[in-house]
Tab-separated table of C-alpha atoms in Angstrom:
chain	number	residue	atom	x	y	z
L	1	UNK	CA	9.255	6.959	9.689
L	2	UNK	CA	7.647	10.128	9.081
L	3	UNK	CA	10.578	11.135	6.567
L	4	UNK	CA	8.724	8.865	3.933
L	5	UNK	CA	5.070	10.397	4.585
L	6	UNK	CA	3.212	11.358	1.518
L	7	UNK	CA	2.534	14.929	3.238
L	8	UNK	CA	5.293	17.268	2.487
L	9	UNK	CA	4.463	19.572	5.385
L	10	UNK	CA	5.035	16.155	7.580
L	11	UNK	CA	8.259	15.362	5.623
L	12	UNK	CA	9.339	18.901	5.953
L	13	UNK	CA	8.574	19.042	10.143
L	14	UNK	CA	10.484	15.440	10.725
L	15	UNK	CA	13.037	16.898	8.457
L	16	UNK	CA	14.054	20.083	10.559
L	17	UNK	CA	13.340	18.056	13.617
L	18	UNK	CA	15.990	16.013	13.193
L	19	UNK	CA	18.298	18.532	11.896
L	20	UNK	CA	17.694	20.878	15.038
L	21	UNK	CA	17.932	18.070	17.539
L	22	UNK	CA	21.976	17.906	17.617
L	23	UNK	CA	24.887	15.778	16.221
L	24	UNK	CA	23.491	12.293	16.117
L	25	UNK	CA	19.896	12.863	14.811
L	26	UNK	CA	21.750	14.603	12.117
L	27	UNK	CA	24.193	12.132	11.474
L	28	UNK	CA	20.949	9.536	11.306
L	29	UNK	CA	19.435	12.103	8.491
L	30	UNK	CA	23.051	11.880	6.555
L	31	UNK	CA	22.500	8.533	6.712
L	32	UNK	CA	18.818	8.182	5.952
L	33	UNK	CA	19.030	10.689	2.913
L	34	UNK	CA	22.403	9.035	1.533
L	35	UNK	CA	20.476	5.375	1.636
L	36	UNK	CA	17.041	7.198	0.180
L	37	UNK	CA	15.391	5.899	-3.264
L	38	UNK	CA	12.499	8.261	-2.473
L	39	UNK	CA	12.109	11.658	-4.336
L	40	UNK	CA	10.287	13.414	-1.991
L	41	UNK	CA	12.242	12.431	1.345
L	42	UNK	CA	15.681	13.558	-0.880
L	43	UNK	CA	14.463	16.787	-1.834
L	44	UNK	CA	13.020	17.789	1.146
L	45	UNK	CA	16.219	16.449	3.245
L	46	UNK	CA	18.414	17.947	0.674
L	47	UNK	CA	16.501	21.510	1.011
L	48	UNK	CA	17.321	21.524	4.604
L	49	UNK	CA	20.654	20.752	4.241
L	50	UNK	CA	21.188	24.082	1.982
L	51	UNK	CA	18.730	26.436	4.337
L	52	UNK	CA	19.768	25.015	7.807
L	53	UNK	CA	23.724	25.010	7.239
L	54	UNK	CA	23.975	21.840	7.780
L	55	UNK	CA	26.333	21.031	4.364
L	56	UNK	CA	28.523	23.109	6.475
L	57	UNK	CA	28.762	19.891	8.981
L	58	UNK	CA	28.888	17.787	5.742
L	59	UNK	CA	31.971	19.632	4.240
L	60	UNK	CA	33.844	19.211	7.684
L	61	UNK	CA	33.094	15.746	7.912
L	62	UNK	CA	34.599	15.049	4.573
L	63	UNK	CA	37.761	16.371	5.705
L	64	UNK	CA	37.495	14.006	9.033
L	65	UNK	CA	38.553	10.345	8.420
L	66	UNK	CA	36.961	6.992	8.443
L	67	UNK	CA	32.981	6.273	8.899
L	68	UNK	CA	32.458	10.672	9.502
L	69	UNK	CA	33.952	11.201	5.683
L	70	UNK	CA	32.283	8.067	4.417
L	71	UNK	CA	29.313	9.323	5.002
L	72	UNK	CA	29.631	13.210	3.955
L	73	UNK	CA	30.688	11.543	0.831
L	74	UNK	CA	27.865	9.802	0.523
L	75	UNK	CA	25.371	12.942	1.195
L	76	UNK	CA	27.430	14.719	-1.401
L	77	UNK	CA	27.157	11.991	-4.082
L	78	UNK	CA	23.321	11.438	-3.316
L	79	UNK	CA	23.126	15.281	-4.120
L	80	UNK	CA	24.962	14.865	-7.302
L	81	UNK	CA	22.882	12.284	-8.097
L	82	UNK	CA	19.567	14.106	-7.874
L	83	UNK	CA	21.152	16.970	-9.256
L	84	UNK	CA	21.299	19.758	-6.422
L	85	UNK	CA	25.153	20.366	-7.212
L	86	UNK	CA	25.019	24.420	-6.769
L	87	UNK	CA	26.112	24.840	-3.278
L	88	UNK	CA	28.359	21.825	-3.715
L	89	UNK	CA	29.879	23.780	-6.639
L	90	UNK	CA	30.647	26.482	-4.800
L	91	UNK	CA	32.280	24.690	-2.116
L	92	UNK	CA	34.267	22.829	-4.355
L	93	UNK	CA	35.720	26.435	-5.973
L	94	UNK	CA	36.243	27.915	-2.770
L	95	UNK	CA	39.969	28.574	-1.975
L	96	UNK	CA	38.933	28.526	1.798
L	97	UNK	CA	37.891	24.816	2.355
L	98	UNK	CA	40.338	22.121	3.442
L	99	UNK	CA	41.619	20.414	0.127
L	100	UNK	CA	40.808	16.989	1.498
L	101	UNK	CA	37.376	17.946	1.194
L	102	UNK	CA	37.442	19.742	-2.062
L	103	UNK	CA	38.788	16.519	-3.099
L	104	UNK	CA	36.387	14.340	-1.918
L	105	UNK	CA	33.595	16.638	-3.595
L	106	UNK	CA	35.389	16.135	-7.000
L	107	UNK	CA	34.885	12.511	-6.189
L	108	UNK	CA	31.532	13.148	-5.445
L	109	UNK	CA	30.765	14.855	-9.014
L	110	UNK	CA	32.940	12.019	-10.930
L	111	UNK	CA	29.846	9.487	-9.735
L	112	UNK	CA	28.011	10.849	-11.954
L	113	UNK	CA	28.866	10.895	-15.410
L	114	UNK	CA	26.664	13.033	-17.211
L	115	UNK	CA	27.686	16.477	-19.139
L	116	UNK	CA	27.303	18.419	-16.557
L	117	UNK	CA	30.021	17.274	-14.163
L	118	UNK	CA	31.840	16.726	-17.303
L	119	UNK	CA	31.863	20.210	-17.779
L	120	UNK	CA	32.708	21.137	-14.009
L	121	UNK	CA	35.361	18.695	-14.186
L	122	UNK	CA	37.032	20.521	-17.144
L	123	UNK	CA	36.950	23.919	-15.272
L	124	UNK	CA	38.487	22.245	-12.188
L	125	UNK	CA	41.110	20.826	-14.358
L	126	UNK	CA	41.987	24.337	-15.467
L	127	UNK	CA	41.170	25.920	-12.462
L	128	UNK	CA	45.039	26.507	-11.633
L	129	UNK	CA	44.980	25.138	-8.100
L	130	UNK	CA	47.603	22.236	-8.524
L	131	UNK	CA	46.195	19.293	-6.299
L	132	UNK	CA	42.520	20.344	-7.432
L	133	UNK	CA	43.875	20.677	-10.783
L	134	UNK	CA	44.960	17.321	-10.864
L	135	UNK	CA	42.622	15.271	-9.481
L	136	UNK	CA	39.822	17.209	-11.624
L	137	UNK	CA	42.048	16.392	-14.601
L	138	UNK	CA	42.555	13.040	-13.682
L	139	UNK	CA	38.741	11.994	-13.020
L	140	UNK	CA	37.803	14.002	-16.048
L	141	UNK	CA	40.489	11.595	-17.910
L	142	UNK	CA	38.259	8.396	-16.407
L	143	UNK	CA	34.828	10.108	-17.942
L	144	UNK	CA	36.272	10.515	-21.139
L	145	UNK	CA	39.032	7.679	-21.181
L	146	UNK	CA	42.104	9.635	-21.717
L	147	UNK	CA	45.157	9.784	-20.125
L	148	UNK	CA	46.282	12.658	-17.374
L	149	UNK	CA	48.841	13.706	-19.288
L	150	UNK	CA	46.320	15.246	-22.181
L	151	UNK	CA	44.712	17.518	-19.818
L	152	UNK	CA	47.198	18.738	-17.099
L	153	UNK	CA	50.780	20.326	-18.768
């Protein structure tokens, strides 16, 4: 309830409440932020995500099956969507995270079709790493309707 209040410094303290208080009040925040149509409750949620750690739970869930990875992909396209996509970028580069999830994140980007992810999508594309390679070339093909082949030798 108090996620919505027009106080930020209210927002902000039901915010890290829930993030602090363990696995399912953060799971109901994933939730509550990948549902939200309100500015204010997404940025704030989506702040504490990138100070807290917490897209660190995100990026393992996306590598988890079923309703877990539904829902990290969710969070991840609700952050696309109101355009905090730098530690998601990152993420998504890294050599490190399970390819499952860097996959996932590429469907994540590919929601929104705007020139920026366009542009991301290229440099995945070329990145060199085959299976992110691939499926960057092949959603980048979708935004641009052309065929796999064009983009990946």
């Amino acid at each position: 309830e108090r996620l919505t209040d027009r106080r930020w410094r209210v927002r902000e303290a039901a915010v890290r409440g829930l993030a602090r208080l363990g696995g399912k009040a953060q799971q109901m925040l994933f939730r509550e932020f990948a549902a939200s149509m309100d500015r204010y409750e997404s940025e704030q949620i989506t702040e504490e995500l990138e100070r807290s750690g917490l897209m660190r739970q995100v990026l393992e869930d996306l590598a988890a099956e079923g309703a877990r990875a539904e829902l990290a992909l969710a969070v991840c396209r609700r952050m696309v969507a109101v355009g905090r996509t730098a530690l998601l970028r990152w993420h998504l580069l890294q050599e490190g995270e399970a390819p499952v999830a860097r996959l996932m994140l590429l469907e994540a980007f590919a929601a929104r079709r705007n020139r920026e992810t366009s542009e991301m999508l290229e440099q995945v594309a070329l990145s060199g790493v085959h299976a992110l390679a691939v499926g960057g070339a092949e959603l980048l093909g979708e935004l641009r309707g052309k065929p796999l082949a064009t983009w990946v030798a």
